[in-house]
Coordinates of C-alpha atoms in Angstrom, one line a residue:
X1 CA 87.4 -16.5 133.0
X2 CA 87.9 -16.2 136.8
X3 CA 85.1 -15.5 139.2
X4 CA 86.8 -12.2 139.9
X5 CA 86.6 -11.1 136.3
X6 CA 83.0 -12.3 136.2
X7 CA 82.1 -10.2 139.3
X8 CA 84.0 -7.2 138.0
X9 CA 82.2 -7.5 134.6
X10 CA 78.8 -7.7 136.4
X11 CA 79.7 -4.8 138.6
X12 CA 80.7 -2.7 135.7
X13 CA 77.5 -3.6 134.0
X14 CA 75.7 -2.9 137.2
X15 CA 80.3 -1.5 136.5
X16 CA 96.1 22.4 143.2
X17 CA 94.7 24.4 140.4
X18 CA 96.6 25.6 137.3
X19 CA 95.1 28.7 135.7
X20 CA 94.4 28.6 132.0
X21 CA 97.1 30.8 130.4
X22 CA 95.8 33.8 128.5
X23 CA 98.6 33.2 125.9
X24 CA 99.4 29.7 124.7
X25 CA 102.9 28.6 125.4
X26 CA 104.7 27.4 122.3
X27 CA 105.0 23.7 121.7
X28 CA 108.2 22.5 120.2
X29 CA 108.0 21.0 116.7
X30 CA 109.3 17.5 117.1
X31 CA 107.4 15.0 115.0
X32 CA 109.8 12.2 116.1
X33 CA 110.0 9.9 113.2
X34 CA 109.4 9.5 109.5
X35 CA 106.1 10.3 107.8
X36 CA 103.3 7.8 108.5
X37 CA 100.8 7.1 105.6
X38 CA 99.3 3.9 107.1
X39 CA 99.9 1.6 110.0
X40 CA 102.5 -1.0 109.1
X41 CA 105.1 -3.1 110.9
X42 CA 108.6 -4.2 109.7
X43 CA 108.8 -7.9 108.8
X44 CA 110.2 -9.0 112.2
X45 CA 107.6 -7.2 114.2
X46 CA 104.9 -8.2 111.9
X47 CA 105.7 -11.9 112.4
X48 CA 105.7 -11.5 116.2
X49 CA 102.5 -9.4 116.0
X50 CA 100.8 -12.2 114.0
X51 CA 102.0 -14.9 116.4
X52 CA 100.7 -12.8 119.4
X53 CA 97.4 -12.1 117.7
X54 CA 96.7 -15.8 116.9
X55 CA 97.8 -16.9 120.4
X56 CA 95.5 -14.3 122.0
X57 CA 92.6 -15.4 119.8
X58 CA 93.0 -19.0 120.8
X59 CA 93.4 -18.0 124.5
X60 CA 90.2 -15.9 124.3
X61 CA 88.2 -18.9 123.1
X62 CA 89.8 -21.2 125.7
X63 CA 89.3 -18.8 128.5
X64 CA 85.6 -18.2 127.6
X65 CA 84.9 -21.9 127.2
X66 CA 86.8 -22.7 130.4
X67 CA 84.9 -20.1 132.3
X68 CA 81.5 -21.6 131.4
X69 CA 82.8 -25.1 131.9
X70 CA 84.2 -24.4 135.3
X71 CA 81.0 -22.9 136.6
X72 CA 79.1 -25.9 135.2
X73 CA 81.6 -28.3 136.8
X74 CA 81.3 -26.7 140.2
X75 CA 77.5 -27.2 139.9
X76 CA 77.7 -30.8 138.5
X77 CA 80.1 -32.0 141.1
X78 CA 78.0 -30.4 143.8
X79 CA 80.9 -28.3 145.0
X80 CA 78.7 -25.4 145.8
X81 CA 76.2 -27.6 147.5
X82 CA 78.9 -29.1 149.8
X83 CA 80.1 -25.6 150.6
X84 CA 76.5 -24.6 151.4
X85 CA 76.0 -27.5 153.7
X86 CA 79.3 -26.8 155.5
X87 CA 78.4 -23.1 156.0
X88 CA 75.0 -24.2 157.4
X89 CA 76.7 -26.5 159.9
X90 CA 79.0 -23.7 161.0
X91 CA 76.1 -21.3 161.9
X92 CA 72.4 -20.8 161.4
X93 CA 73.0 -17.1 160.9
X94 CA 72.9 -16.0 157.2
X95 CA 75.7 -13.5 157.6
X96 CA 78.0 -16.1 159.0
X97 CA 77.0 -18.5 156.3
X98 CA 77.9 -15.9 153.7
X99 CA 81.3 -15.3 155.3
X100 CA 82.0 -19.0 155.0
X101 CA 80.4 -20.0 151.7
X102 CA 81.4 -17.0 149.5
X103 CA 85.2 -17.1 150.1
X104 CA 85.2 -20.9 149.7
X105 CA 83.5 -20.6 146.3
X106 CA 85.6 -17.7 145.1
X107 CA 88.9 -19.2 146.1
X108 CA 88.0 -22.6 144.5
X109 CA 87.0 -21.1 141.2
X110 CA 89.8 -18.5 141.1
X111 CA 92.5 -21.0 142.0
X112 CA 91.3 -23.4 139.3
X113 CA 91.3 -20.4 136.9
X114 CA 94.8 -19.4 137.9
X115 CA 96.7 -21.3 135.1
X116 CA 95.1 -19.0 132.5
X117 CA 96.3 -15.9 134.4
X118 CA 99.7 -17.4 134.7
X119 CA 99.9 -18.1 131.0
X120 CA 98.8 -14.5 130.2
X121 CA 101.7 -13.2 132.3
X122 CA 104.0 -15.7 130.7
X123 CA 102.9 -14.4 127.3
X124 CA 103.5 -10.8 128.3
X125 CA 107.0 -11.7 129.5
X126 CA 107.8 -13.7 126.3
X127 CA 106.8 -10.8 124.0
X128 CA 108.5 -8.2 126.2
X129 CA 105.2 -6.5 127.0
X130 CA 105.6 -7.2 130.7
X131 CA 108.6 -6.8 133.0
X132 CA 106.9 -7.6 136.2
X133 CA 108.6 -10.3 138.3
X134 CA 106.6 -13.4 139.3
X135 CA 106.7 -12.5 143.0
X136 CA 105.3 -9.1 142.2
X137 CA 102.6 -10.6 140.0
X138 CA 101.6 -13.2 142.7
X139 CA 101.4 -10.4 145.2
X140 CA 99.1 -8.3 142.9
X141 CA 96.9 -11.4 142.4
X142 CA 96.8 -11.9 146.2
X143 CA 95.8 -8.3 146.9
X144 CA 93.1 -8.5 144.2
X145 CA 91.8 -11.7 145.6
X146 CA 91.6 -10.3 149.1
X147 CA 89.7 -7.3 147.9
X148 CA 87.4 -9.5 145.9
X149 CA 86.7 -11.7 148.9
X150 CA 85.7 -8.8 151.1
X151 CA 83.6 -7.0 148.6
X152 CA 81.8 -10.0 147.1
X153 CA 81.0 -11.5 150.5
X154 CA 79.2 -8.4 151.6
X155 CA 77.5 -7.9 148.2
X156 CA 76.4 -11.5 147.8
X157 CA 75.1 -11.6 151.4
X158 CA 73.0 -8.5 150.6
X159 CA 71.9 -9.9 147.2
X160 CA 70.5 -13.1 148.7
X161 CA 68.7 -11.0 151.3
X162 CA 66.9 -9.2 148.5
X163 CA 66.3 -12.5 146.7
X164 CA 64.6 -14.1 149.8
X165 CA 62.5 -11.0 150.4
X166 CA 61.3 -10.5 146.8
X167 CA 61.5 -13.7 144.8
X168 CA 59.8 -12.0 141.7
X169 CA 61.4 -8.5 141.8
X170 CA 64.9 -9.3 143.1
X171 CA 66.4 -8.4 139.7
X172 CA 64.9 -4.9 139.9
X173 CA 65.8 -4.2 143.5
X174 CA 69.3 -5.6 143.1
X175 CA 69.8 -3.3 140.1
X176 CA 68.6 -0.3 142.0
X177 CA 70.8 -1.2 145.0
X178 CA 73.8 -1.6 142.7
X179 CA 73.7 1.8 141.1
X180 CA 74.9 3.9 144.1
X181 CA 77.4 1.1 145.0
X182 CA 78.9 1.3 141.5
X183 CA 79.1 5.1 141.7
X184 CA 80.9 4.8 145.1
X185 CA 83.3 2.1 143.7
X186 CA 84.2 4.3 140.7
X187 CA 84.7 7.3 143.1
X188 CA 87.0 5.5 145.5
X189 CA 89.0 3.4 143.0
X190 CA 91.6 6.0 142.0
X191 CA 92.0 7.0 145.7
X192 CA 91.9 3.7 147.5
X193 CA 92.4 0.8 145.1
X194 CA 94.6 1.9 142.2
X195 CA 97.5 3.0 144.6
X196 CA 97.5 -0.6 145.9
X197 CA 98.8 -1.9 142.6
X198 CA 100.8 1.0 141.1
X199 CA 102.8 4.0 142.2
X200 CA 101.5 7.5 141.3
X201 CA 103.2 10.9 141.4
X202 CA 101.9 14.4 140.5
X203 CA 102.7 15.0 136.8
X204 CA 103.9 18.5 137.6
X205 CA 106.6 16.8 139.8
X206 CA 107.7 14.0 137.4
X207 CA 107.3 15.7 134.0
X208 CA 107.7 19.5 134.6
X209 CA 108.7 20.0 131.0
X210 CA 105.3 18.9 129.9
X211 CA 103.3 21.3 132.0
X212 CA 103.6 24.4 129.8
X213 CA 102.6 22.5 126.7
X214 CA 99.8 20.8 128.5
X215 CA 98.5 24.1 129.7
X216 CA 98.5 25.3 126.1
X217 CA 96.3 22.3 125.2
X218 CA 94.0 23.1 128.1
X219 CA 93.8 26.7 127.0
X220 CA 93.1 25.6 123.4
X221 CA 90.1 23.5 124.6
X222 CA 88.9 26.2 127.1
X223 CA 89.3 23.6 129.9
X224 CA 90.8 23.9 133.4
X225 CA 92.2 20.7 134.9
X226 CA 94.1 21.5 138.1
X227 CA 97.6 20.2 138.5
X228 CA 96.3 18.1 141.5
X229 CA 94.2 16.1 139.1
X230 CA 97.1 15.1 136.7
X231 CA 99.3 12.2 137.6
X232 CA 102.0 10.0 136.2
X233 CA 101.8 6.2 136.9
X234 CA 105.0 4.2 137.2
X235 CA 103.9 1.7 134.6
X236 CA 107.5 0.9 133.6
X237 CA 107.8 -1.1 136.8
X238 CA 105.5 -3.7 135.3
X239 CA 104.9 -3.2 131.6
X240 CA 106.7 -1.7 128.5
X241 CA 103.6 -0.5 126.6
X242 CA 102.1 3.0 126.4
X243 CA 98.9 4.2 127.8
X244 CA 97.0 7.0 129.6
X245 CA 93.5 7.0 131.1
X246 CA 90.9 9.0 133.0
X247 CA 89.4 7.6 136.2
X248 CA 87.2 8.6 139.1
X249 CA 84.2 10.9 139.2
X250 CA 83.6 14.2 141.0
X251 CA 86.4 15.1 143.4
X252 CA 88.3 11.9 142.5
X253 CA 88.3 12.5 138.8
X254 CA 91.8 12.6 137.3
X255 CA 94.0 12.2 134.2
X256 CA 96.8 9.6 134.5
X257 CA 99.7 9.3 132.0
X258 CA 102.0 6.3 132.1
X259 CA 105.6 7.1 132.6
X260 CA 106.5 5.0 129.5
X261 CA 104.3 7.3 127.4
X262 CA 105.8 10.5 128.8
X263 CA 109.4 9.1 128.5
X264 CA 109.4 7.5 125.1
X265 CA 106.9 9.5 123.0
X266 CA 107.8 13.0 121.8
X267 CA 106.2 16.0 123.5
X268 CA 103.7 16.6 120.7
X269 CA 102.8 12.9 120.6
X270 CA 102.3 12.9 124.4
X271 CA 100.2 16.0 124.0
X272 CA 97.9 14.1 121.6
X273 CA 97.6 11.2 124.1
X274 CA 96.8 13.8 126.8
X275 CA 94.3 15.5 124.5
X276 CA 92.5 12.1 123.9
X277 CA 92.2 11.6 127.7
X278 CA 91.2 15.2 128.1
X279 CA 88.3 14.4 125.6
X280 CA 87.1 11.7 128.0
X281 CA 87.4 14.2 130.8
X282 CA 85.5 17.0 129.1
X283 CA 82.8 14.9 127.4
X284 CA 81.9 13.2 130.7
X285 CA 82.5 9.8 129.2
X286 CA 82.7 8.0 132.6
X287 CA 79.2 9.1 133.6
X288 CA 77.8 8.3 130.1
X289 CA 79.4 4.9 130.2
X290 CA 78.0 4.2 133.6
X291 CA 74.5 5.1 132.4
X292 CA 74.8 2.9 129.3
X293 CA 76.2 0.0 131.3
X294 CA 73.6 0.3 133.9
X295 CA 70.9 -0.1 131.3
X296 CA 72.7 -3.2 129.9
X297 CA 73.0 -4.5 133.5
X298 CA 69.2 -4.2 134.0
X299 CA 68.7 -6.3 130.9
X300 CA 71.2 -8.9 132.0
X301 CA 69.6 -9.2 135.4
X302 CA 66.1 -9.5 133.9
X303 CA 67.2 -12.2 131.5
X304 CA 68.9 -14.1 134.4
X305 CA 65.7 -13.8 136.4
X306 CA 63.6 -15.1 133.5
X307 CA 65.9 -18.2 132.9
X308 CA 67.2 -19.2 136.4
X309 CA 63.8 -20.8 137.3
X310 CA 63.8 -23.0 134.3
X311 CA 67.5 -23.9 134.7
X312 CA 67.0 -25.0 138.3
X313 CA 63.8 -26.9 137.5
X314 CA 65.8 -28.8 134.9
X315 CA 69.1 -29.4 136.7
X316 CA 68.6 -28.2 140.3
X317 CA 68.0 -31.6 141.8
X318 CA 71.1 -33.0 140.0
X319 CA 73.2 -30.1 141.4
X320 CA 71.6 -30.4 144.9
X321 CA 70.4 -26.9 144.7
X322 CA 67.2 -26.5 146.7
X323 CA 65.9 -23.2 145.2
X324 CA 67.2 -20.0 143.8
X325 CA 67.4 -18.6 147.4
X326 CA 69.9 -21.4 148.3
X327 CA 73.5 -20.3 148.6
X328 CA 74.4 -23.2 146.2
X329 CA 72.5 -21.5 143.4
X330 CA 75.2 -18.8 143.1
X331 CA 77.3 -20.5 140.4
X332 CA 74.1 -21.0 138.4
X333 CA 73.2 -17.3 138.7
X334 CA 76.8 -16.4 137.8
X335 CA 76.5 -18.7 134.8
X336 CA 73.4 -16.9 133.6
X337 CA 74.9 -13.5 134.2
X338 CA 78.1 -14.5 132.4
X339 CA 76.1 -15.9 129.5
X340 CA 73.9 -12.9 129.0
X341 CA 76.9 -10.5 129.5
X342 CA 78.6 -12.4 126.7
X343 CA 75.5 -12.0 124.5
X344 CA 75.2 -8.2 125.0
X345 CA 79.0 -7.7 125.0
X346 CA 79.1 -6.5 121.3
X347 CA 76.7 -3.7 122.0
X348 CA 78.6 -2.6 125.1
X349 CA 81.9 -2.6 123.3
X350 CA 80.5 -0.8 120.3
X351 CA 79.4 2.0 122.7
X352 CA 82.9 2.1 124.3
X353 CA 84.6 2.1 120.9
X354 CA 82.3 5.0 119.9
X355 CA 83.5 7.0 123.0
X356 CA 87.1 6.2 122.2
X357 CA 86.6 7.4 118.6
X358 CA 85.1 10.7 120.0
X359 CA 88.1 11.1 122.2
X360 CA 90.4 10.6 119.2
X361 CA 88.4 13.4 117.4
X362 CA 88.8 15.7 120.5
X363 CA 92.5 15.0 120.6
X364 CA 93.0 15.8 117.0
X365 CA 90.9 19.0 117.3
X366 CA 92.6 20.3 120.5
X367 CA 96.1 19.7 119.1
X368 CA 95.4 21.4 115.7
X369 CA 97.2 24.7 115.6
X370 CA 99.4 24.0 118.6
X371 CA 101.9 21.7 116.8
X372 CA 103.0 21.5 113.2
X373 CA 101.4 18.6 111.3
X374 CA 99.2 17.6 114.2
X375 CA 97.4 14.9 112.2
X376 CA 100.8 13.4 111.4
X377 CA 101.9 13.6 115.0
X378 CA 98.8 11.7 116.1
X379 CA 99.4 9.0 113.4
X380 CA 103.0 8.7 114.5
X381 CA 101.8 8.3 118.1
X382 CA 99.5 5.5 117.1
X383 CA 102.2 3.9 115.0
X384 CA 104.5 3.8 118.1
X385 CA 101.8 2.5 120.3
X386 CA 101.0 -0.3 117.8
X387 CA 104.7 -1.3 117.4
X388 CA 105.3 -1.4 121.1
X389 CA 102.2 -3.6 121.8
X390 CA 102.7 -5.7 118.6
X391 CA 99.2 -4.7 117.4
X392 CA 98.2 -6.8 114.4
X393 CA 97.6 -4.5 111.4
X394 CA 94.6 -6.5 109.9
X395 CA 92.5 -8.0 112.7
X396 CA 89.4 -10.0 111.8
X397 CA 86.5 -7.5 111.6
X398 CA 84.2 -9.9 113.6
X399 CA 86.8 -10.1 116.4
X400 CA 87.0 -6.3 116.5
X401 CA 83.2 -6.1 116.6
X402 CA 82.9 -8.7 119.4
X403 CA 86.0 -8.2 121.6
X404 CA 87.8 -4.8 121.0
X405 CA 87.1 -1.9 123.3
X406 CA 89.1 0.5 121.1
X407 CA 89.1 0.9 117.3
X408 CA 92.0 -1.1 115.8
X409 CA 95.3 0.8 115.3
X410 CA 95.2 0.8 111.5
X411 CA 91.7 2.4 111.6
X412 CA 92.9 5.0 114.1
X413 CA 95.9 5.9 111.9
X414 CA 93.8 6.3 108.8
X415 CA 91.3 8.5 110.7
X416 CA 94.0 10.6 112.2
X417 CA 95.4 11.4 108.7
X418 CA 92.0 11.9 107.1
X419 CA 90.2 14.0 109.7
X420 CA 91.0 17.6 108.7
X421 CA 87.7 19.6 108.8
X422 CA 89.7 22.8 109.0
X423 CA 91.1 22.2 105.5
X424 CA 87.5 21.9 104.1
X425 CA 86.2 25.0 106.0
X426 CA 84.0 22.8 108.2
X427 CA 83.3 23.3 111.9
X428 CA 85.0 21.1 114.5
X429 CA 82.9 18.5 116.3
X430 CA 84.0 19.5 119.9
X431 CA 86.7 22.1 120.1
X432 CA 85.3 25.4 118.9

């Protein structure tokens, strides 16, 4: 668990118009494969899926334990205390001390965590899920590290300023200060950050054959998403899997379809994927997720405040940490935030899975009547997604509960085939 991932997790917990057509354009009937009755893999892919599943489970345990151990080691060996003392020798000004201390700590922890990231990339290459070259991967890591250094230096400097001024209410003021910063970060990410790592083109330019069917889906849902807010990402330059997503808020809000998805799925299957993301877009899931995560963040901050005093009273002298306001206390604070984030993680992921399930419902409803056998089309899309990613058909239910941010593929296939309110004369949940 790198410091970058810890900070991102904490931040997330903190973190051209196209008129709707009056008449719906016809969508070609192209189911693209045999009938799907349940998610299953052929023997060769099942063996690889099981191997990948077991390896990832072990890696998850190792990465989690290593993350806690690394922060503890940095404290026990007084690494953060040495960095603190060096920063204080450089300057008496707090802002200069932050500019020295924070990058030193981040680079130390992230470099020590690098072998896990390297192994994850190796695993992706071994299973054919990644095609990214090592120089490209290292350059992405470097860019991410530079962004992390700049953002975290400024944020941690501000955080310690609040900590010094309000020793008993810092958790509340920090939470309040974080809310607009998170909104700003979500707003600028698709415009400033995502293009640093992937190439984006307007969907109308790269997939013109999809635009008429997509406008039919928009018309079916009574929604208008301008062409300027629909993009294709050149994911095939780095990965082989399928995906799409919604990002941004307000003027930066957009729907992104990976080029692998648009190229290798049939048009009806791609429309279901688009309908799913359209559900996130229409149901304002980003705002709702931010609200939910903000509440969770407040709880995590409060728990960290309630425990950090006891932790430093018990081990602070051994770690050469003078007080909670000491720069050297940062790994201890991160340890507390990481621990309590881990504890509340199942609740957070349950909420995210619920939103993904809602988006599946929306996708099924908005596709019904536009393509023949829309439920089968959705099931086939999930089948292809699972096969491409080597998704294990029968994951442990506890692992799904604790670590999955989407329902497992087998459950999604079953639901896609079973959810047919129109056959029972029942009203749709979202698309009227």
